[in-house]
Coordinates of C-alpha atoms in Angstrom, one line a residue:
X80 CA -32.2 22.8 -19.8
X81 CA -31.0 25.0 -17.2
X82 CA -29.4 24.0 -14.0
X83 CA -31.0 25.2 -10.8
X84 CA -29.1 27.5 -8.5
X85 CA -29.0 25.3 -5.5
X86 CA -29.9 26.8 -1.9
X87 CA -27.7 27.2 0.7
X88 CA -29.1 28.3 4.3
X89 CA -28.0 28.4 8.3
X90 CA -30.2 27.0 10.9
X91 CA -30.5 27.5 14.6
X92 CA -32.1 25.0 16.9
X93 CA -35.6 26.3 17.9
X94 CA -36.5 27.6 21.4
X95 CA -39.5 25.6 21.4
X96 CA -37.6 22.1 21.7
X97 CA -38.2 20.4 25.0
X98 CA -35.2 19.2 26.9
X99 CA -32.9 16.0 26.0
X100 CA -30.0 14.7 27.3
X101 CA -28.0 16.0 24.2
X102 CA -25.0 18.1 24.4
X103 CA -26.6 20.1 21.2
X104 CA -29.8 20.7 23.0
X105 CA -27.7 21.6 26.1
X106 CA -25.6 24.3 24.1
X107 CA -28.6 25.3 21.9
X108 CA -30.4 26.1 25.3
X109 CA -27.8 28.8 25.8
X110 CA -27.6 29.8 22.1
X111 CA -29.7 33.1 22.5
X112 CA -27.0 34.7 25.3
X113 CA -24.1 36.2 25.0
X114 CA -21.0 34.1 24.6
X115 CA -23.0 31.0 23.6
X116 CA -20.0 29.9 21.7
X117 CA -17.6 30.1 24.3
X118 CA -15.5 27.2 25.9
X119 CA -17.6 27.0 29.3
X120 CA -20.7 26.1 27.1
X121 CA -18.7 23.3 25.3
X122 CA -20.0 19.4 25.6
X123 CA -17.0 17.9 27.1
X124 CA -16.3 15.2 24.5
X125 CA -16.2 17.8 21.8
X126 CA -12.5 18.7 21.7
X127 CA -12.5 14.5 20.9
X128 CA -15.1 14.8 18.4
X129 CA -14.1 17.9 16.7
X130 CA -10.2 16.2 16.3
X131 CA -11.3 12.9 14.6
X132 CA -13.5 15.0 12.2
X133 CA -11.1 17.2 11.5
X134 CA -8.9 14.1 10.8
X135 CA -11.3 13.1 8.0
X136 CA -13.0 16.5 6.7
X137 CA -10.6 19.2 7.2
X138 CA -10.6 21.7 10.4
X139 CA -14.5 22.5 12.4
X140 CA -13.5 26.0 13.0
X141 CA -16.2 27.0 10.8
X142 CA -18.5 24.4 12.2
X143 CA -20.7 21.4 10.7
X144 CA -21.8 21.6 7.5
X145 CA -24.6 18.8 6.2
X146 CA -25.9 18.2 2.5
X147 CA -29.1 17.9 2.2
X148 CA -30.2 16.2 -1.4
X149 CA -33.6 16.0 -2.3
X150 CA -36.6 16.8 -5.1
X151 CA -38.4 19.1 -2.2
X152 CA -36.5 21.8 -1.9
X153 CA -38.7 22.8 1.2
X154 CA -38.2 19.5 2.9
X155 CA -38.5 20.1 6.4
X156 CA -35.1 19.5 8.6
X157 CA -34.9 21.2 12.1
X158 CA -32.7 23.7 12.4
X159 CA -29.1 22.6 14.9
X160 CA -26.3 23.7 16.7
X161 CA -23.0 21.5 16.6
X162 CA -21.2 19.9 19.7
X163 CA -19.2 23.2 20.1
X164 CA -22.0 26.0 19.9
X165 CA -22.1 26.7 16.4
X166 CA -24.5 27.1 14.0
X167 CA -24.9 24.1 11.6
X168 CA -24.4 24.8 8.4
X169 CA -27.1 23.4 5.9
X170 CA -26.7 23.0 1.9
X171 CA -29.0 22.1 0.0
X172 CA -29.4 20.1 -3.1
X173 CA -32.6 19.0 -5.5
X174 CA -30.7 16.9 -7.6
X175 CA -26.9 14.9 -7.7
X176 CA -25.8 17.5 -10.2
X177 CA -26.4 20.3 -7.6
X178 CA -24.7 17.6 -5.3
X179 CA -21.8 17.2 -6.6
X180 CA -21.5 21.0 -7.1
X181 CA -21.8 21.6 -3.1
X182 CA -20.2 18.3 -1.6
X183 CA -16.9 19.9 -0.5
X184 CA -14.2 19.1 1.7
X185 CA -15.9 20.7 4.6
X186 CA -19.1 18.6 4.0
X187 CA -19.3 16.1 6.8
X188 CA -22.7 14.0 6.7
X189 CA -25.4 13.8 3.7
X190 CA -28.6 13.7 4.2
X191 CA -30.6 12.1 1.6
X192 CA -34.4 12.1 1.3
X193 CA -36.2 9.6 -0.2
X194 CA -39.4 10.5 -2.1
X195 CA -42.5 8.4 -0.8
X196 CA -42.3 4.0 -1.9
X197 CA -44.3 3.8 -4.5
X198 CA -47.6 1.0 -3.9
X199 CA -45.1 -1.5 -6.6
X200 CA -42.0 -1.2 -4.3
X201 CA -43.7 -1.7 -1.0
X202 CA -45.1 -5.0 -2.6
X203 CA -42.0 -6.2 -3.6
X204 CA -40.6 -5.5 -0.1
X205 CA -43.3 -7.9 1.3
X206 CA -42.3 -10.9 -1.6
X207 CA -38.8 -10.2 -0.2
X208 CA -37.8 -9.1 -3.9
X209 CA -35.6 -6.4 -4.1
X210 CA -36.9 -2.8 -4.4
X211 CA -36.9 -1.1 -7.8
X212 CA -35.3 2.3 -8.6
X213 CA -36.3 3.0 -4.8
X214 CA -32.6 3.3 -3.6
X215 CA -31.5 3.8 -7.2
X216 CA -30.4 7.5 -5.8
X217 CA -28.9 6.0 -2.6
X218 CA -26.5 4.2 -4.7
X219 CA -25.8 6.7 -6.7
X220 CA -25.0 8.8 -4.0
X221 CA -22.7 6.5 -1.9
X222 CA -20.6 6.4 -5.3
X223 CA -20.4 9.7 -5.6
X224 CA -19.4 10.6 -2.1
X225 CA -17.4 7.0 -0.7
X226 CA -16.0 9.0 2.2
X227 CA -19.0 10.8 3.3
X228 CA -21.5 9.8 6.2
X229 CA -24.5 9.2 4.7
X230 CA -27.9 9.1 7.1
X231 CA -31.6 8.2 5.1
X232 CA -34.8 10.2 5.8
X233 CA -37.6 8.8 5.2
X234 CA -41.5 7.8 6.5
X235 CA -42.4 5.8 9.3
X236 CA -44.5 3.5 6.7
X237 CA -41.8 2.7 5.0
X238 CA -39.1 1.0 7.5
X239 CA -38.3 -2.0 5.5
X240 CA -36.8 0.7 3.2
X241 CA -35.2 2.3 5.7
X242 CA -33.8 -0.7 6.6
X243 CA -32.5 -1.9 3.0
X244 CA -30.4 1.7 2.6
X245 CA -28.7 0.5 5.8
X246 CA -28.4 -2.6 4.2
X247 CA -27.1 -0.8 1.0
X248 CA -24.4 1.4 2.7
X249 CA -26.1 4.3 4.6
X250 CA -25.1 4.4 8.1
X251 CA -28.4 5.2 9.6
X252 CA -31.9 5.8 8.6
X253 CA -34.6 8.4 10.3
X254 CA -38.3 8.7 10.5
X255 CA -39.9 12.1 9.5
X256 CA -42.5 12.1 11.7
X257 CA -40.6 11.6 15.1
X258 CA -38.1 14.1 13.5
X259 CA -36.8 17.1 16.1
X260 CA -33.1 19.0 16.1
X261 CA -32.1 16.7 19.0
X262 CA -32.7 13.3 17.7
X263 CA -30.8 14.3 14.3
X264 CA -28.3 15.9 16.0
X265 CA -27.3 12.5 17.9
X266 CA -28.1 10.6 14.4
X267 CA -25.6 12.9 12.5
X268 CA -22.9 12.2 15.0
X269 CA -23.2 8.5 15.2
X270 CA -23.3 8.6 11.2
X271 CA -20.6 10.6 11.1
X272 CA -18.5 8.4 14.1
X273 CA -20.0 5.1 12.2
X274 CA -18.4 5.6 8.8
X275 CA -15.4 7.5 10.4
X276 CA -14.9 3.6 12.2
X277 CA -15.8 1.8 9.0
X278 CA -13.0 3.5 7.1
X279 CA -11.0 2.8 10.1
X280 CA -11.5 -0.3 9.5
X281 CA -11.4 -0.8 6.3
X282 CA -7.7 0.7 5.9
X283 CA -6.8 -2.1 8.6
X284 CA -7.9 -4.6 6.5
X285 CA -6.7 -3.5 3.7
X286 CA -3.2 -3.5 5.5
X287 CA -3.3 -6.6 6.6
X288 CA -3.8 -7.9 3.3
X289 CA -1.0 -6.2 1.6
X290 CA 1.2 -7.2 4.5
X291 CA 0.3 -10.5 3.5
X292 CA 1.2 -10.0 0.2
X293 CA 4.7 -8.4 1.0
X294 CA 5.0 -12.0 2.5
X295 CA 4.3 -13.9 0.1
X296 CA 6.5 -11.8 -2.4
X297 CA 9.4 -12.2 0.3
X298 CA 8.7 -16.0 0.0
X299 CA 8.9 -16.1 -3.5
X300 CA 11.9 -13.7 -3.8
X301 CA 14.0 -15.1 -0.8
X302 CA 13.8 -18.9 -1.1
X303 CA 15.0 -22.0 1.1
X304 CA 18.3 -22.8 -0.8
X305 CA 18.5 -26.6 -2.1
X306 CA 21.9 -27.7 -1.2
X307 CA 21.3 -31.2 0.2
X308 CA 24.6 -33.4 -0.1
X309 CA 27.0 -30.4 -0.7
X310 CA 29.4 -29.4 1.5
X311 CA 29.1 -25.8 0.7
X312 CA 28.1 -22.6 3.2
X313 CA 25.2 -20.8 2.2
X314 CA 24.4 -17.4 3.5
X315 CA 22.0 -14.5 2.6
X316 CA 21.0 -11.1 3.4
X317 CA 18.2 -8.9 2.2
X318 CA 17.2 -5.1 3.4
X319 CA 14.8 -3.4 1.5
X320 CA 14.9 0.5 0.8
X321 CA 13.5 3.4 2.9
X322 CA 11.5 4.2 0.4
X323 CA 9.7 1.0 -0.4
X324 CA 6.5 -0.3 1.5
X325 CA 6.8 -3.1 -0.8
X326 CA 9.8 -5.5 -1.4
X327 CA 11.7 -4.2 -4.4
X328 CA 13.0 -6.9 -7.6
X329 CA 15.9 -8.2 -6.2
X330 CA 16.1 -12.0 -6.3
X331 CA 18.3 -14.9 -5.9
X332 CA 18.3 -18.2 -5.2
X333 CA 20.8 -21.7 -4.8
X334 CA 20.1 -25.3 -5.8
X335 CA 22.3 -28.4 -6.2
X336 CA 21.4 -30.9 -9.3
X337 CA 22.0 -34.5 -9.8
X338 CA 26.0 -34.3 -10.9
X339 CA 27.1 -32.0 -7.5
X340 CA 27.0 -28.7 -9.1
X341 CA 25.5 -26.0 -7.4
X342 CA 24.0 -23.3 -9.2
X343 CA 23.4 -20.0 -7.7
X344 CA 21.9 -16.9 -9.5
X345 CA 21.4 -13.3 -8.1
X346 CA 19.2 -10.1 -10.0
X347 CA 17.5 -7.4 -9.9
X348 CA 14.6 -6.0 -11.6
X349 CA 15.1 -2.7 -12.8
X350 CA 12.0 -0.5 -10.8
X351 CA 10.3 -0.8 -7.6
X352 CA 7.0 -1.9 -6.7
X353 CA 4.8 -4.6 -6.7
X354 CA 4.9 -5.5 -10.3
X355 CA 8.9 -5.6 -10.6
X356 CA 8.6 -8.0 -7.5
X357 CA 6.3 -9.8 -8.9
X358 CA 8.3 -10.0 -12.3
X359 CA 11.5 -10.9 -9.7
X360 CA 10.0 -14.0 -8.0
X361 CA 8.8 -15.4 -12.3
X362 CA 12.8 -15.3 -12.9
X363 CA 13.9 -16.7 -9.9
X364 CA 11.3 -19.9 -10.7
X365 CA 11.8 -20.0 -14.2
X366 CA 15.8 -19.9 -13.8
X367 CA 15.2 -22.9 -10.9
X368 CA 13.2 -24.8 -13.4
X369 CA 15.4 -24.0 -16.3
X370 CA 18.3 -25.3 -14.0
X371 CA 16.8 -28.6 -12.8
X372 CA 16.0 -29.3 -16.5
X373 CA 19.8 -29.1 -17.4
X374 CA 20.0 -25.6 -19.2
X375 CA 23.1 -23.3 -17.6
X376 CA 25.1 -20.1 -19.1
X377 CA 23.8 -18.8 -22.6
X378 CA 20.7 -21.1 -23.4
X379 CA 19.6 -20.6 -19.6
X380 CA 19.8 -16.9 -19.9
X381 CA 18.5 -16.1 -23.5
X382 CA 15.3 -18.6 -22.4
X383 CA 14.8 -16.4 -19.2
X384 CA 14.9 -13.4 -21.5
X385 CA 12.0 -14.8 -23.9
X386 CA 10.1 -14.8 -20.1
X387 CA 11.1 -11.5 -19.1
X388 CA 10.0 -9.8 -22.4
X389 CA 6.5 -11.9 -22.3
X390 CA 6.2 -11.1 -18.4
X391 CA 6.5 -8.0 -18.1
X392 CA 4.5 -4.7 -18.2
X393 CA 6.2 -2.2 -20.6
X394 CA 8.7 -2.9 -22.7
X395 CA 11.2 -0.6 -21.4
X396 CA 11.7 -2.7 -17.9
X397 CA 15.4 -5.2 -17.7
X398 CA 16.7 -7.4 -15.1
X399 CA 20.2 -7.5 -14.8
X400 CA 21.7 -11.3 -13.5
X401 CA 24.7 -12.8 -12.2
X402 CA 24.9 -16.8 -12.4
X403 CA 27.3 -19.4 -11.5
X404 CA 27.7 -22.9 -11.3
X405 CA 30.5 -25.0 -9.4
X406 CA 31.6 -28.1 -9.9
X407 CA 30.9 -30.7 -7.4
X408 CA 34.4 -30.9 -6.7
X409 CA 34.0 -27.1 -5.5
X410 CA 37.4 -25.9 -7.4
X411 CA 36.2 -24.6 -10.4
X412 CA 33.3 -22.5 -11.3
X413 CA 31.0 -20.9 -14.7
X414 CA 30.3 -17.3 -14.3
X415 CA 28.0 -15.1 -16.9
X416 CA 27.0 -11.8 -15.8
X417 CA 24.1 -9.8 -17.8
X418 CA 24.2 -6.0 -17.2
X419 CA 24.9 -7.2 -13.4
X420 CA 28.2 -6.5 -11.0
X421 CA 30.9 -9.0 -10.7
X422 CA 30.8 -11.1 -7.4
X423 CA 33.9 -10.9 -4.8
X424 CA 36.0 -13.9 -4.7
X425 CA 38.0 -14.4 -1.7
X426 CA 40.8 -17.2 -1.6
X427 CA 42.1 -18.5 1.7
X428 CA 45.3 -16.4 2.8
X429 CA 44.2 -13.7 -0.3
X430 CA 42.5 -10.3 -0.4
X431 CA 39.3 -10.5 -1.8
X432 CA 39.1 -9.7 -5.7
X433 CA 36.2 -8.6 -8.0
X434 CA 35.7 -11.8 -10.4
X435 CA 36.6 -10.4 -14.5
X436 CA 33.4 -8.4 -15.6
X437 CA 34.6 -7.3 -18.9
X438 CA 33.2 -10.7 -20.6
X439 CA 30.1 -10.3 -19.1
X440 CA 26.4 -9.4 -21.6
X441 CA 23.5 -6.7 -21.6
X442 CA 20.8 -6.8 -19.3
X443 CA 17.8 -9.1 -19.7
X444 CA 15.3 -7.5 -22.3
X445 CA 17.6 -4.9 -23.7
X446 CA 19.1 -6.5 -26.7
X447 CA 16.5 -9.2 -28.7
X448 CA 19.6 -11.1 -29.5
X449 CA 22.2 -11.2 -27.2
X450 CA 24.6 -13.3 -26.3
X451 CA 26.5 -13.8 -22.5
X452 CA 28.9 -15.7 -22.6
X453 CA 30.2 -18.3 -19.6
X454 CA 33.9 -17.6 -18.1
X455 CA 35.7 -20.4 -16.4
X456 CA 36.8 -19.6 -12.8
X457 CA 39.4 -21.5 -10.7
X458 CA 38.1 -21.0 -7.1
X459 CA 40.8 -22.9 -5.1
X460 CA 40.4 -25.4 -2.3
X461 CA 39.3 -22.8 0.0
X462 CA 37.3 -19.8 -0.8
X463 CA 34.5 -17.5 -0.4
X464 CA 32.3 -16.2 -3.2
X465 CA 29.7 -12.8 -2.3
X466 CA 27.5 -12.0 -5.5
X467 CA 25.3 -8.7 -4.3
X468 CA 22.8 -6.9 -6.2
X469 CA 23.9 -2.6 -7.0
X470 CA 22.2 -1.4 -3.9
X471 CA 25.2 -2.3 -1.9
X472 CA 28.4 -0.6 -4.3
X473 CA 25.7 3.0 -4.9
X474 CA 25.4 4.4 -1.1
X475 CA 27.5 7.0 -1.0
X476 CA 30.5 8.0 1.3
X477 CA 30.1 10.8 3.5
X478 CA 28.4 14.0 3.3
X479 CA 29.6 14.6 -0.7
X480 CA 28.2 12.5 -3.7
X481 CA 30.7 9.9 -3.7
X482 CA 29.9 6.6 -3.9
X483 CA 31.1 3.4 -2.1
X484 CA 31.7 1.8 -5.3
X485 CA 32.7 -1.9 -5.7
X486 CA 36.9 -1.6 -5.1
X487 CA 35.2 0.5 -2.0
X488 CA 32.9 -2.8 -0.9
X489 CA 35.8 -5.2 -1.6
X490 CA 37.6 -3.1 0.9
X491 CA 35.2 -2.9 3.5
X492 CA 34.6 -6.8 3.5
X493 CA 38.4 -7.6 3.6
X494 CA 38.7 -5.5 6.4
X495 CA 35.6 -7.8 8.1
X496 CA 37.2 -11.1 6.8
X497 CA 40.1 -10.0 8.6
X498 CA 38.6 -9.3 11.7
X499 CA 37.4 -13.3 11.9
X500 CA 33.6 -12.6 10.4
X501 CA 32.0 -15.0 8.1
X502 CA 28.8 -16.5 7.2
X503 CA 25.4 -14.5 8.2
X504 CA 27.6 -12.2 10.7
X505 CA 30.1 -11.4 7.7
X506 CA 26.9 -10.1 5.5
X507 CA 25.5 -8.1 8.2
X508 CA 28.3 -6.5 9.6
X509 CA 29.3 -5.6 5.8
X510 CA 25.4 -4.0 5.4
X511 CA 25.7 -2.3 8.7
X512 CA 28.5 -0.3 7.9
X513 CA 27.6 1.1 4.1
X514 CA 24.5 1.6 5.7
X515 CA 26.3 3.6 8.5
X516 CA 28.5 5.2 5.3
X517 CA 25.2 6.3 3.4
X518 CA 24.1 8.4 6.4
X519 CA 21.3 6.4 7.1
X520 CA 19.6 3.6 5.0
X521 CA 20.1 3.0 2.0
X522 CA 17.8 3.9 -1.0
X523 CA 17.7 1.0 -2.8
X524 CA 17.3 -2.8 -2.1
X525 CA 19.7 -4.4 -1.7
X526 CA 20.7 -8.4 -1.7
X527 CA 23.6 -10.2 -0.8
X528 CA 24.6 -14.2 -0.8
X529 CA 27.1 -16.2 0.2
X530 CA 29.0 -19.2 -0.7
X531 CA 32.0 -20.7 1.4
X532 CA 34.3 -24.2 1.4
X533 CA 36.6 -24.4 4.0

């Protein structure tokens, strides 16, 4: 069956129109001389209007352009100038396939008319039922154009219709009968204004929601460490990436069992987003569970592995980890590292040193069955220990493509040691200046803890 060729036409306010207090009707009065279109003839609040339109439909220099769908291809719709002199562009449209053919960017209100109620749908309307197929093309038209500003025309004897597309999603609703280029002028731009506030609104809300859910993934990636009894400093730092409007997967967290040890883990999910945060905050629960319930080194990582490959979303994503556990006398420590950088050790009167790496395992969820082995560490009496995710070693230095590196960091935080920093000043001043290195921030997350005994 063939498609009809849909019509397209331009219409002009009729001379015939009795004064309002419109600024269409007051520029369509001067339509007929010369320079009708000129500034001086302007409403004063179109320069307003004609930026927030243009903000959601694209420039007005070609004026407003309205869709008109409906069976009658005749329907009757007064001709219109715009707020800025213009002629108003009118498509029209018989069905939603000749719709969706014409509803272009420049399209800036749709005006859908609805066919007569039948006698069954204004009964139902009185038993408070809902209407049939009555606004069965109203919905299909809001889903097809979710953006648009949609206003209803319809009879006078059918209100509580009128009423119900409001109801539905349209932003306004006129009667044919009272129908003249002044009142649908003023209905078009309220339509237009109405949905242009509603997806205002909308994007707030939905920004408020996804801030709250970047808090809740900061709450679950950056816990409350549980040290109670040990005589250990904690400290931690986090800055996320420029390029991130959520939290990326780095994690960590610190507990203290029932024998003294404390156990602190750092990681990082390979990826960005909300799903490798997500992923982040199940490892850094299941490795707190998996602590409290006795597990450490090997077992506790290849059972956080079994999570990772059940948890996450394609098969191809790792987490690399650094764990340790010290003794409750605080002189010796268990380190395994999985795919994950070697933490700085810092001994009192000693430079900082990178802890051995070369025992360490694969990433999480590379290897089915690997093995990472724990290496015994002899901390001291006094000490400092800084385990950081990559996003601290990978700014670069300078204007070239060299990177700061880890002998680069250890560096960098001797010379702060030195300089009598420690605790949360230490791990700021040390994020400060690679950030000042990189040039600006840094592109990746990046997480940093501390542990001292003095």
């Amino acid at each position: 069956m063939p498609v009809p060729v849909p019509h397209q036409r331009t219409v002009v306010l009729p001379h015939q129109a009795g004064p309002v207090d419109d600024a269409c009707a007051r520029t369509a009065r001067v339509a007929g001389a010369p320079g009708a279109g000129d500034a001086t003839d302007r409403s004063p609040d179109a320069p307003e209007i004609e930026q927030r339109l243009s903000a959601d439909h694209g420039p007005l220099h070609q004026g407003l352009t309205l869709l008109l769908i409906g069976e009658d291809p005749n329907s009757h719709v007064p001709e219109m100038w715009d707020w800025a002199g213009r002629k108003v562009r009118l498509r029209t449209a018989r069905n939603l396939t000749e719709a969706e053919r014409l509803l272009t960017d420049d399209v800036h209100c749709i005006l859908l008319d609805l066919p007569p109620a039948e006698p069954a749908d204004r009964t139902a309307g009185e038993r408070g039922t809902a209407p049939g197929d009555a606004l069965g093309m109203l919905h299909d038209v809001l889903r097809m154009a979710p953006s648009h500003a949609v206003l209803v025309l319809t009879y006078e004897t059918d209100a509580e219709r009128a009423a119900d597309a409001v109801r539905v999603g349209a932003q306004d609703y006129l009667f044919r009968d009272e129908l003249d280029g002044a009142v649908l002028s003023r209905a078009v731009r309220y339509a237009v204004e109405r949905k242009r506030a509603d997806l205002a609104q909308r994007q707030l809300t939905e920004s408020r929601m996804l801030a709250q859910e970047n808090a809740r993934l900061e709450r679950g990636l950056l816990p409350t460490p549980l040290l109670d009894g040990s005589d250990l400093r904690f400290a931690a730092c986090y800055r996320p990436g420029r390029s991130r409007a959520l939290l990326g997967g780095d994690f960590y967290d610190t507990v203290r069992t029932a024998d003294g040890t404390v156990h602190a883990m750092i990681g990082d999910v390979c990826g960005h987003g909300p799903d490798e945060a997500a992923l982040g905050v199940e490892l850094r629960i299941a490795w707190r569970a998996l602590t409290f319930a006795g597990l450490c080194g090997d077992e506790l990582l290849a059972t956080l592995q079994k999570v990772l490959e059940h948890e996450r979303a394609d098969d191809e994503i790792f987490a690399t980890l650094c764990t340790v556990d010290i003794s409750a006398d605080g002189r010796r420590a268990g380190l395994c590292l999985a795919g994950h950088p070697a933490p700085l050790l810092a001994r009192a009167g000693e430079r900082p040193q990178l802890l051995p790496y070369e025992c360490g395992g694969p990433a999480l969820g590379l290897l089915p069955e690997a093995r990472w082995p724990r290496r015994q560490v002899e901390l001291g009496g006094s000490w400092s220990l800084m385990m950081y995710t990559d996003g601290l070693i990978e700014g670069r230095i300078g204007e070239g493509n060299q990177r700061l590196g880890q002998e680069g960091m250890a560096e960098l935080v001797g010379r702060q040691m030195e300089s009598g920093l420690q605790g949360d000043a230490l791990l700021d001043a040390a994020v400060r200046e690679v950030r000042d290195l990189n040039g600006g921030e840094l592109t990746d997350d990046v997480a940093v803890l501390l542990l001292d005994r003095r």
